[in-house]
PDB file of C-alpha atoms in Angstrom:
ATOM      1  CA  MET A   1     118.979  68.577 145.124  1.00 42.00           C
ATOM      2  CA  ASN A   2     120.990  65.922 143.101  1.00 45.00           C
ATOM      3  CA  ASP A   3     123.885  64.484 144.895  1.00 44.00           C
ATOM      4  CA  ALA A   4     125.920  64.592 141.594  1.00 46.00           C
ATOM      5  CA  VAL A   5     125.262  68.007 141.317  1.00 46.00           C
ATOM      6  CA  SER A   6     125.819  69.064 144.876  1.00 49.00           C
ATOM      7  CA  GLU A   7     129.275  67.297 144.592  1.00 59.00           C
ATOM      8  CA  THR A   8     130.132  69.394 141.661  1.00 67.00           C
ATOM      9  CA  VAL A   9     132.355  72.124 142.580  1.00 81.00           C
ATOM     10  CA  ILE A  10     133.359  74.699 139.800  1.00 91.00           C
ATOM     11  CA  ASP A  11     135.507  77.926 140.482  1.00 94.00           C
ATOM     12  CA  PRO A  12     133.336  80.882 139.976  1.00 94.00           C
ATOM     13  CA  ALA A  13     136.573  82.481 138.470  1.00 94.00           C
ATOM     14  CA  THR A  14     136.463  80.529 135.596  1.00 95.00           C
ATOM     15  CA  LEU A  15     132.705  81.499 134.495  1.00 97.00           C
ATOM     16  CA  LYS A  16     131.430  84.426 132.604  1.00 98.00           C
ATOM     17  CA  GLN A  17     128.813  85.617 130.210  1.00 98.00           C
ATOM     18  CA  VAL A  18     129.875  87.702 127.173  1.00 98.00           C
ATOM     19  CA  ILE A  19     127.235  89.988 125.868  1.00 98.00           C
ATOM     20  CA  VAL A  20     128.001  91.628 122.360  1.00 98.00           C
ATOM     21  CA  ILE A  21     126.415  94.752 121.299  1.00 98.00           C
ATOM     22  CA  ARG A  22     126.265  96.091 117.559  1.00 98.00           C
ATOM     23  CA  ARG A  23     127.857  99.341 117.482  1.00 97.00           C
ATOM     24  CA  ASP A  24     126.882 100.017 113.808  1.00 97.00           C
ATOM     25  CA  LEU A  25     123.287 100.775 114.360  1.00 97.00           C
ATOM     26  CA  ASN A  26     123.822 103.874 116.286  1.00 95.00           C
ATOM     27  CA  MET A  27     121.309 102.955 118.987  1.00 97.00           C
ATOM     28  CA  ARG A  28     120.723 105.391 121.823  1.00 96.00           C
ATOM     29  CA  ARG A  29     122.582 104.421 124.883  1.00 96.00           C
ATOM     30  CA  GLY A  30     119.334 103.282 126.818  1.00 96.00           C
ATOM     31  CA  LYS A  31     118.440 101.080 123.864  1.00 97.00           C
ATOM     32  CA  GLU A  32     121.875  99.390 123.874  1.00 97.00           C
ATOM     33  CA  ILE A  33     121.530  99.004 127.507  1.00 97.00           C
ATOM     34  CA  ALA A  34     118.310  97.078 127.159  1.00 97.00           C
ATOM     35  CA  GLN A  35     119.278  95.297 124.252  1.00 98.00           C
ATOM     36  CA  GLY A  36     122.017  93.967 126.188  1.00 98.00           C
ATOM     37  CA  SER A  37     119.914  93.015 129.415  1.00 97.00           C
ATOM     38  CA  HIS A  38     117.499  90.998 126.885  1.00 97.00           C
ATOM     39  CA  ALA A  39     120.514  89.052 125.738  1.00 98.00           C
ATOM     40  CA  SER A  40     122.030  88.649 129.374  1.00 97.00           C
ATOM     41  CA  MET A  41     118.662  87.310 130.721  1.00 97.00           C
ATOM     42  CA  ALA A  42     117.788  85.375 127.720  1.00 96.00           C
ATOM     43  CA  PHE A  43     119.159  81.896 128.960  1.00 92.00           C
ATOM     44  CA  LEU A  44     117.451  82.119 132.173  1.00 92.00           C
ATOM     45  CA  VAL A  45     114.110  82.927 130.293  1.00 93.00           C
ATOM     46  CA  GLU A  46     114.537  80.089 128.127  1.00 92.00           C
ATOM     47  CA  THR A  47     115.279  77.652 130.656  1.00 90.00           C
ATOM     48  CA  VAL A  48     112.067  78.782 132.971  1.00 89.00           C
ATOM     49  CA  VAL A  49     109.894  78.838 129.722  1.00 89.00           C
ATOM     50  CA  ARG A  50     111.322  75.403 128.884  1.00 88.00           C
ATOM     51  CA  ALA A  51     110.775  73.994 132.374  1.00 89.00           C
ATOM     52  CA  CYS A  52     106.993  75.284 132.875  1.00 91.00           C
ATOM     53  CA  ASP A  53     103.934  73.355 131.703  1.00 88.00           C
ATOM     54  CA  PRO A  54     101.844  75.982 129.782  1.00 87.00           C
ATOM     55  CA  SER A  55      98.554  74.858 131.397  1.00 89.00           C
ATOM     56  CA  THR A  56      99.526  75.181 134.899  1.00 90.00           C
ATOM     57  CA  GLY A  57     102.783  77.479 135.058  1.00 83.00           C
ATOM     58  CA  ARG A  58     104.303  74.627 137.110  1.00 90.00           C
ATOM     59  CA  GLY A  59     107.569  72.567 136.411  1.00 88.00           C
ATOM     60  CA  VAL A  60     110.946  71.655 137.566  1.00 89.00           C
ATOM     61  CA  LEU A  61     113.836  74.080 136.920  1.00 88.00           C
ATOM     62  CA  ALA A  62     116.921  72.344 136.133  1.00 88.00           C
ATOM     63  CA  ILE A  63     119.963  74.487 136.055  1.00 91.00           C
ATOM     64  CA  ASP A  64     123.304  72.864 135.217  1.00 91.00           C
ATOM     65  CA  PRO A  65     126.193  73.339 137.730  1.00 92.00           C
ATOM     66  CA  ALA A  66     128.162  76.094 135.681  1.00 92.00           C
ATOM     67  CA  ALA A  67     125.096  78.282 135.233  1.00 93.00           C
ATOM     68  CA  LEU A  68     124.020  77.757 138.842  1.00 93.00           C
ATOM     69  CA  THR A  69     127.624  78.534 140.181  1.00 95.00           C
ATOM     70  CA  TRP A  70     127.785  81.692 137.878  1.00 95.00           C
ATOM     71  CA  MET A  71     124.176  82.598 139.227  1.00 94.00           C
ATOM     72  CA  THR A  72     124.882  82.120 143.031  1.00 94.00           C
ATOM     73  CA  THR A  73     128.586  83.458 142.994  1.00 94.00           C
ATOM     74  CA  SER A  74     130.238  86.012 140.669  1.00 90.00           C
ATOM     75  CA  ASN A  75     127.644  86.601 137.748  1.00 94.00           C
ATOM     76  CA  ARG A  76     130.397  88.132 135.982  1.00 97.00           C
ATOM     77  CA  LYS A  77     129.642  89.860 132.506  1.00 97.00           C
ATOM     78  CA  VAL A  78     131.975  91.247 129.998  1.00 98.00           C
ATOM     79  CA  THR A  79     130.496  93.407 127.272  1.00 98.00           C
ATOM     80  CA  LEU A  80     131.994  93.481 123.946  1.00 98.00           C
ATOM     81  CA  GLN A  81     131.546  95.451 120.605  1.00 98.00           C
ATOM     82  CA  SER A  82     130.321  94.126 117.156  1.00 98.00           C
ATOM     83  CA  ARG A  83     130.679  95.703 113.919  1.00 97.00           C
ATOM     84  CA  SER A  84     127.818  94.075 111.916  1.00 98.00           C
ATOM     85  CA  GLU A  85     124.914  91.833 112.016  1.00 98.00           C
ATOM     86  CA  GLU A  86     127.033  89.426 109.972  1.00 98.00           C
ATOM     87  CA  GLU A  87     129.575  89.277 112.683  1.00 98.00           C
ATOM     88  CA  LEU A  88     127.175  88.550 115.489  1.00 98.00           C
ATOM     89  CA  VAL A  89     125.340  85.854 113.571  1.00 98.00           C
ATOM     90  CA  GLU A  90     128.690  84.356 112.828  1.00 98.00           C
ATOM     91  CA  LEU A  91     129.463  84.630 116.511  1.00 98.00           C
ATOM     92  CA  HIS A  92     126.225  83.159 117.499  1.00 98.00           C
ATOM     93  CA  ARG A  93     126.884  80.122 115.288  1.00 98.00           C
ATOM     94  CA  GLN A  94     130.372  79.440 116.217  1.00 98.00           C
ATOM     95  CA  ALA A  95     129.188  79.561 119.901  1.00 98.00           C
ATOM     96  CA  THR A  96     126.189  77.107 119.155  1.00 98.00           C
ATOM     97  CA  ASP A  97     128.557  74.823 117.166  1.00 98.00           C
ATOM     98  CA  ALA A  98     131.024  74.774 120.096  1.00 98.00           C
ATOM     99  CA  GLY A  99     128.084  73.669 122.630  1.00 97.00           C
ATOM    100  CA  LEU A 100     127.677  77.031 124.140  1.00 97.00           C
ATOM    101  CA  ARG A 101     124.714  78.794 125.500  1.00 96.00           C
ATOM    102  CA  SER A 102     124.131  81.400 122.776  1.00 98.00           C
ATOM    103  CA  HIS A 103     121.095  84.014 122.479  1.00 98.00           C
ATOM    104  CA  LEU A 104     120.508  86.395 119.488  1.00 98.00           C
ATOM    105  CA  ILE A 105     118.261  89.260 120.398  1.00 98.00           C
ATOM    106  CA  THR A 106     116.272  90.647 117.682  1.00 98.00           C
ATOM    107  CA  ASP A 107     114.561  93.818 118.469  1.00 97.00           C
ATOM    108  CA  SER A 108     110.699  94.300 117.138  1.00 95.00           C
ATOM    109  CA  GLY A 109     111.658  97.891 115.583  1.00 94.00           C
ATOM    110  CA  ARG A 110     108.723  99.635 117.475  1.00 93.00           C
ATOM    111  CA  THR A 111     110.992 102.331 118.869  1.00 90.00           C
ATOM    112  CA  GLU A 112     114.007 102.394 116.551  1.00 91.00           C
ATOM    113  CA  PHE A 113     114.841 100.815 113.286  1.00 94.00           C
ATOM    114  CA  GLY A 114     111.756 102.236 111.316  1.00 93.00           C
ATOM    115  CA  GLY A 115     109.646  99.307 112.201  1.00 94.00           C
ATOM    116  CA  ILE A 116     112.190  96.636 111.078  1.00 96.00           C
ATOM    117  CA  PRO A 117     112.771  93.773 113.229  1.00 97.00           C
ATOM    118  CA  THR A 118     116.559  94.226 113.659  1.00 98.00           C
ATOM    119  CA  ILE A 119     119.264  91.951 115.217  1.00 98.00           C
ATOM    120  CA  THR A 120     120.966  94.050 117.985  1.00 98.00           C
ATOM    121  CA  ALA A 121     122.691  91.849 120.490  1.00 98.00           C
ATOM    122  CA  LEU A 122     124.089  88.485 121.435  1.00 98.00           C
ATOM    123  CA  ALA A 123     124.900  86.701 124.816  1.00 98.00           C
ATOM    124  CA  ILE A 124     127.273  83.878 125.159  1.00 98.00           C
ATOM    125  CA  GLY A 125     127.241  81.877 128.323  1.00 97.00           C
ATOM    126  CA  PRO A 126     127.334  81.885 131.258  1.00 97.00           C
ATOM    127  CA  ASP A 127     129.796  79.060 130.784  1.00 96.00           C
ATOM    128  CA  VAL A 128     133.877  78.688 131.112  1.00 96.00           C
ATOM    129  CA  ALA A 129     135.430  81.880 130.198  1.00 97.00           C
ATOM    130  CA  ALA A 130     138.040  80.026 128.236  1.00 97.00           C
ATOM    131  CA  SER A 131     135.675  78.374 125.905  1.00 97.00           C
ATOM    132  CA  ILE A 132     133.885  81.828 125.507  1.00 98.00           C
ATOM    133  CA  ASP A 133     137.219  83.484 124.625  1.00 98.00           C
ATOM    134  CA  GLU A 134     137.774  81.291 121.859  1.00 98.00           C
ATOM    135  CA  ILE A 135     135.049  82.750 119.933  1.00 98.00           C
ATOM    136  CA  THR A 136     134.896  86.374 121.197  1.00 98.00           C
ATOM    137  CA  GLY A 137     138.723  86.989 122.210  1.00 97.00           C
ATOM    138  CA  HIS A 138     139.187  89.045 119.287  1.00 98.00           C
ATOM    139  CA  LEU A 139     136.527  91.601 120.034  1.00 98.00           C
ATOM    140  CA  THR A 140     137.101  95.035 121.459  1.00 98.00           C
ATOM    141  CA  ILE A 141     135.771  95.863 125.109  1.00 97.00           C
ATOM    142  CA  TYR A 142     132.653  97.838 124.639  1.00 94.00           C
TER     143      TYR A 142
END
């Protein structure tokens, strides 16, 4: 482990991930849970895929101190509601502009939405809760 990383101490209580689910779609409860799960895992999937050499499947996985602390301690998640696709896309833009991890989830539409790919969920973080709250603090808890 890198000395700089091993010396970094982050209070787990200051970290979280926010998952935002579109409520205007009237998804089945199981579908909402699946979309939220996709959103929550997206940052880790992206990190792993980016680290791997496609020809060997091997690589060096680099996890920043905040994400590592979150993954090995609190794993705190908060689920919030969005009223529209436009709102979800705007939250994603704001999070990205603020330098936060942000992942929009687009469902393929095979089981719902009449075969039309549809943006269903968003995850921001894991990161410092106060930074995420600046973007999502006005949303309603799911």
